[in-house]
Short mmCIF file of C-alpha atoms in Angstrom, two decimals:
data_model
loop_
_atom_site.label_atom_id
_atom_site.label_comp_id
_atom_site.label_asym_id
_atom_site.label_seq_id
_atom_site.Cartn_x
_atom_site.Cartn_y
_atom_site.Cartn_z
CA MET A 27 88.27 99.50 108.16
CA LYS A 28 91.00 101.28 110.13
CA ALA A 29 92.90 97.90 111.56
CA ASP A 30 92.18 96.84 108.73
CA GLY A 31 94.64 99.44 105.97
CA VAL A 32 96.97 99.45 109.16
CA SER A 33 97.63 95.51 108.93
CA LYS A 34 97.62 96.78 104.96
CA MET A 35 100.39 99.38 105.10
CA ASN A 36 102.19 96.86 106.87
CA ARG A 37 102.12 94.28 104.98
CA LYS A 38 103.45 96.73 102.32
CA ILE A 39 106.16 97.49 104.84
CA ILE A 40 106.86 94.36 105.42
CA GLY A 41 106.99 93.48 101.57
CA MET A 42 108.97 96.07 100.73
CA PHE A 43 111.97 95.25 103.56
CA ALA A 44 111.80 91.81 102.53
CA ALA A 45 112.74 93.38 98.42
CA PHE A 46 115.55 95.34 99.70
CA ALA A 47 116.92 92.13 101.75
CA ALA A 48 116.47 90.47 98.37
CA LEU A 49 118.30 92.93 96.29
CA VAL A 50 120.31 92.99 99.36
CA LEU A 51 121.02 89.83 99.06
CA ILE A 52 121.54 89.72 95.07
CA ALA A 53 124.20 92.71 94.97
CA ALA A 54 125.77 91.21 97.79
CA ALA A 55 126.37 87.72 96.50
CA ALA A 56 127.13 89.37 92.94
CA LEU A 57 130.10 90.99 95.02
CA GLY A 58 130.92 87.71 96.05
CA GLY A 59 131.44 86.06 93.19
CA ILE A 60 133.16 89.06 91.45
CA LYS A 61 135.78 88.58 94.52
CA TRP A 62 135.23 84.75 93.95
CA TYR A 63 136.82 85.29 89.60
CA ARG A 64 138.81 88.08 91.19
CA ALA A 65 140.31 85.48 93.02
CA ARG A 66 140.63 83.09 90.32
CA LEU A 67 142.05 85.06 87.54
CA ARG A 68 144.59 86.40 90.10
CA ALA A 69 145.23 82.78 90.57
CA GLN A 70 145.66 81.23 87.60
CA GLU A 71 147.65 84.38 86.89
CA ARG A 72 150.11 82.99 89.26
CA ALA A 73 150.29 79.75 88.14
CA GLN A 74 151.40 80.65 84.63
CA SER A 75 153.68 79.48 83.88
CA GLY A 76 156.66 81.36 81.31
CA ILE A 77 160.27 82.52 79.93
CA VAL A 78 162.14 85.23 81.23
CA LEU A 79 163.36 87.17 78.36
CA ALA A 80 166.76 89.40 78.65
CA PHE A 81 169.46 91.03 76.22
CA ASP A 82 172.51 92.42 77.22
CA ASP A 83 175.26 94.87 76.46
CA TYR A 84 174.37 97.71 74.89
CA SER A 85 172.99 97.16 71.48
CA PRO A 86 170.36 99.83 70.46
CA ASP A 87 169.98 99.42 66.92
CA ASN A 88 170.41 95.71 66.50
CA TRP A 89 167.63 95.95 69.58
CA GLU A 90 165.18 98.47 68.22
CA GLN A 91 164.24 96.65 65.08
CA TYR A 92 162.90 93.35 66.45
CA PHE A 93 160.47 96.11 68.69
CA ASP A 94 157.05 94.50 66.29
CA LEU A 95 157.91 91.07 66.47
CA PHE A 96 157.99 91.37 70.24
CA ASP A 97 154.35 93.67 70.53
CA GLU A 98 153.77 90.22 67.73
CA TYR A 99 154.28 88.14 70.63
CA ASP A 100 152.86 90.30 73.09
CA VAL A 101 156.71 89.44 74.20
CA SER A 102 157.60 91.54 77.44
CA VAL A 103 162.21 92.07 77.52
CA THR A 104 164.34 92.71 79.79
CA PHE A 105 167.37 94.96 78.69
CA PHE A 106 169.88 94.69 80.80
CA VAL A 107 172.25 98.04 79.74
CA ASN A 108 175.40 99.05 80.04
CA ALA A 109 175.11 102.42 80.29
CA ALA A 110 176.04 106.05 83.22
CA TYR A 111 172.46 106.96 82.62
CA PRO A 112 168.94 106.35 80.43
CA THR A 113 169.70 106.74 77.16
CA GLU A 114 167.19 107.52 73.87
CA PHE A 115 166.69 104.07 73.45
CA CYS A 116 165.43 103.17 77.47
CA VAL A 117 163.63 105.48 77.02
CA ALA A 118 161.89 103.47 73.58
CA ALA A 119 161.99 99.55 75.11
CA ARG A 120 160.16 101.49 78.77
CA GLU A 121 156.97 103.01 76.36
CA ARG A 122 157.61 100.13 74.72
CA GLY A 123 156.65 98.06 78.20
CA HIS A 124 160.51 96.79 78.17
CA GLU A 125 162.23 96.67 81.23
CA ILE A 126 165.35 98.62 81.78
CA GLY A 127 167.64 96.25 83.84
CA CYS A 128 172.09 97.44 84.67
CA HIS A 129 174.58 95.72 83.93
CA THR A 130 177.20 97.90 85.14
CA ILE A 131 178.44 101.38 83.14
CA SER A 132 181.77 99.17 80.62
CA HIS A 133 181.38 95.93 81.37
CA ALA A 134 183.42 95.72 83.72
CA LYS A 135 183.93 92.27 85.58
CA LEU A 136 183.20 93.30 89.46
CA THR A 137 185.41 89.71 90.36
CA GLU A 138 188.19 92.07 89.97
CA ALA A 139 187.14 95.21 90.27
CA THR A 140 188.14 97.58 92.83
CA GLU A 141 185.36 98.57 96.89
CA ALA A 142 185.51 101.81 94.60
CA GLU A 143 184.65 100.27 91.37
CA VAL A 144 181.93 98.33 92.21
CA TYR A 145 180.43 101.47 94.00
CA GLU A 146 181.32 103.73 91.00
CA GLN A 147 179.74 100.80 88.31
CA ALA A 148 177.43 98.88 89.62
CA ILE A 149 175.43 101.01 92.26
CA ALA A 150 175.69 104.50 91.01
CA PRO A 151 174.45 103.89 88.96
CA ILE A 152 171.00 104.09 90.47
CA GLU A 153 170.57 107.31 91.58
CA ALA A 154 171.76 108.73 87.80
CA PHE A 155 168.28 106.50 86.35
CA ARG A 156 165.47 107.86 88.89
CA GLU A 157 166.69 110.67 88.49
CA ALA A 158 165.38 111.02 84.93
CA GLY A 159 162.02 108.34 86.16
CA PHE A 160 163.58 105.13 86.44
CA GLU A 161 163.91 102.22 89.09
CA PHE A 162 166.03 99.75 88.72
CA THR A 163 165.41 96.95 90.70
CA THR A 164 167.72 94.78 89.02
CA PHE A 165 171.23 94.12 88.24
CA ALA A 166 173.15 91.26 85.93
CA TYR A 167 176.90 90.49 86.06
CA PRO A 168 178.80 90.96 83.74
CA TYR A 169 180.56 88.02 82.28
CA GLY A 170 178.47 86.25 84.82
CA ALA A 171 180.69 86.22 86.95
CA TYR A 172 180.00 87.78 90.87
CA THR A 173 181.23 85.87 94.05
CA GLU A 174 178.58 85.64 97.32
CA GLU A 175 180.06 88.76 98.76
CA LEU A 176 178.94 91.03 95.64
CA ASN A 177 175.50 88.80 95.68
CA GLU A 178 175.49 90.39 98.99
CA LEU A 179 175.90 93.74 98.38
CA LEU A 180 174.44 94.36 95.32
CA LEU A 181 171.22 93.08 96.58
CA GLN A 182 171.08 96.13 99.63
CA HIS A 183 170.38 97.87 95.68
CA TYR A 184 168.34 95.13 93.76
CA ASN A 185 165.64 92.75 93.97
CA VAL A 186 167.72 90.82 91.73
CA VAL A 187 171.94 90.32 90.68
CA ARG A 188 171.48 87.15 88.11
CA GLY A 189 173.83 84.84 86.67
CA ALA A 190 175.12 83.73 83.00
CA PHE A 191 175.66 79.99 83.17
CA LYS A 192 172.62 77.52 84.09
CA CYS A 193 169.54 76.86 83.34
CA GLU A 194 167.11 77.26 86.92
CA PRO A 195 163.83 77.15 86.43
CA HIS A 196 162.36 78.61 89.41
CA VAL A 197 158.67 79.42 90.93
CA LYS A 198 157.26 82.96 90.36
CA ASP A 199 157.29 84.43 94.05
CA TYR A 200 161.07 83.23 94.44
CA MET A 201 161.67 85.78 91.31
CA ARG A 202 160.79 88.26 93.41
CA ARG A 203 164.16 89.02 95.30
CA GLY A 204 167.80 87.10 95.70
CA PHE A 205 170.22 85.64 93.24
CA MET A 206 169.52 83.54 90.61
CA GLU A 207 171.19 81.35 86.68
CA SER A 208 170.13 81.87 83.45
CA MET A 209 170.54 79.97 80.30
CA SER A 210 172.52 81.31 77.20
CA LEU A 211 170.23 81.78 74.34
CA ASP A 212 174.22 82.74 72.01
CA ASN A 213 174.46 80.45 69.20
CA VAL A 214 177.75 79.84 70.26
CA ASN A 215 175.97 76.68 72.38
CA TYR A 216 174.32 74.70 70.42
CA GLU A 217 175.76 73.44 67.38
CA SER A 218 172.89 72.99 65.27
CA MET A 219 169.38 73.88 64.33
CA GLU A 220 168.18 71.49 65.68
CA GLN A 221 170.04 70.89 69.01
CA TYR A 222 168.42 74.55 70.22
CA GLU A 223 164.92 73.35 69.34
CA ALA A 224 165.46 69.90 70.88
CA ARG A 225 166.99 71.79 74.24
CA ILE A 226 164.07 75.02 73.52
CA MET A 227 161.94 72.77 73.31
CA GLU A 228 162.60 70.92 76.57
CA ILE A 229 162.71 73.25 78.62
CA LEU A 230 159.18 74.40 77.20
CA THR A 231 157.88 70.90 78.07
CA VAL A 232 159.16 71.07 81.68
CA MET A 233 157.79 75.48 82.25
CA SER A 234 154.70 74.47 80.34
CA GLU A 235 153.86 71.32 82.66
CA ALA A 236 154.84 72.98 86.24
CA GLU A 237 152.26 75.72 88.10
CA GLY A 238 154.01 78.99 88.51
CA ALA A 239 156.76 78.45 87.27
CA VAL A 240 159.53 81.01 85.48
CA VAL A 241 162.44 79.85 83.52
CA PRO A 242 164.68 82.90 83.04
CA VAL A 243 167.00 82.84 79.39
CA TYR A 244 169.75 85.83 78.18
CA SER A 245 171.75 86.65 75.38
CA HIS A 246 172.69 89.80 72.86
CA THR A 247 171.64 90.94 70.06
CA ILE A 248 169.86 88.88 67.91
CA GLY A 249 172.10 88.03 64.78
CA ASP A 250 174.31 85.01 63.21
CA GLY A 251 177.24 86.46 65.35
CA ALA A 252 178.58 83.75 67.56
CA TRP A 253 177.47 85.60 71.40
CA SER A 254 173.79 85.82 69.24
CA VAL A 255 170.92 84.37 68.74
CA SER A 256 168.81 83.98 65.45
CA GLU A 257 165.86 85.81 64.29
CA GLU A 258 165.05 82.11 63.03
CA ARG A 259 165.89 80.72 66.59
CA LEU A 260 164.89 83.70 68.16
CA VAL A 261 161.06 83.34 66.96
CA PHE A 262 161.45 79.24 67.27
CA LEU A 263 160.93 80.81 71.28
CA LEU A 264 158.92 83.02 71.11
CA GLU A 265 156.28 80.66 68.40
CA LYS A 266 156.81 77.37 70.12
CA ALA A 267 156.36 78.99 73.90
CA THR A 268 153.54 80.22 72.86
CA GLU A 269 151.78 77.75 71.26
CA MET A 270 152.19 75.80 74.81
CA GLY A 271 150.17 78.50 76.75
CA LEU A 272 153.53 80.49 78.82
CA LYS A 273 153.57 84.47 79.39
CA PHE A 274 156.57 85.89 78.97
CA TYR A 275 157.52 87.94 81.55
CA THR A 276 160.88 90.46 82.87
CA PHE A 277 162.25 90.23 86.06
CA GLN A 278 160.41 93.17 86.71
CA GLU A 279 157.37 92.21 86.43
CA LEU A 280 157.94 89.74 88.85
CA GLN A 281 159.20 91.23 91.43
CA LYS A 282 155.74 92.79 92.23
#
């Protein structure tokens, strides 16, 4: 009887260990599955092509009117501001999920500036913004005017510096650091809505067929002026990009 009791106890213990082992395997499989899904989601996120939309100079009243429109299309924008320190607009824009980038204090043409002026206009604001809780990581040249020497200098202080004259798609990893051009959406560059739409659709089609690519575009204000993008044209871009499964990124978002 004792031997039989021991045997039963052994079988019970073995059964308990087997059940525990099965639970461990199930948990490991579940954990592995979670890790796999997370990895897959990260890969899909990295593969999602998109647009980097920016507005240059400093037009807070105009820009702020369109915060709700950007929210409607789940669009985060980079605002390159002419400012020596953070303004109320900068705070409001950041709270809505947008990036604040540097565009010098007074829209200075750095290719014509002295070394001291370059420092004052493009480098000194970094610390002023940092003290207020803003981290400048992206810089856009006023007038799109730059030299290789300026790029070399400013890239010691910023992750990305941006030009203003070309349409240049890049893979996302390239956007983490370096110099890159950007295409203007300003009305002055397009003779008609038809020409604008054709150009935008050409770019969006290329981006939708790519994997993990982005293209930077910019304007100044939203309106009918020469150096603005009209609301109709902006909405066309937002609608079509969204329909084609493209995402809108900030420069800073791509630097992570």
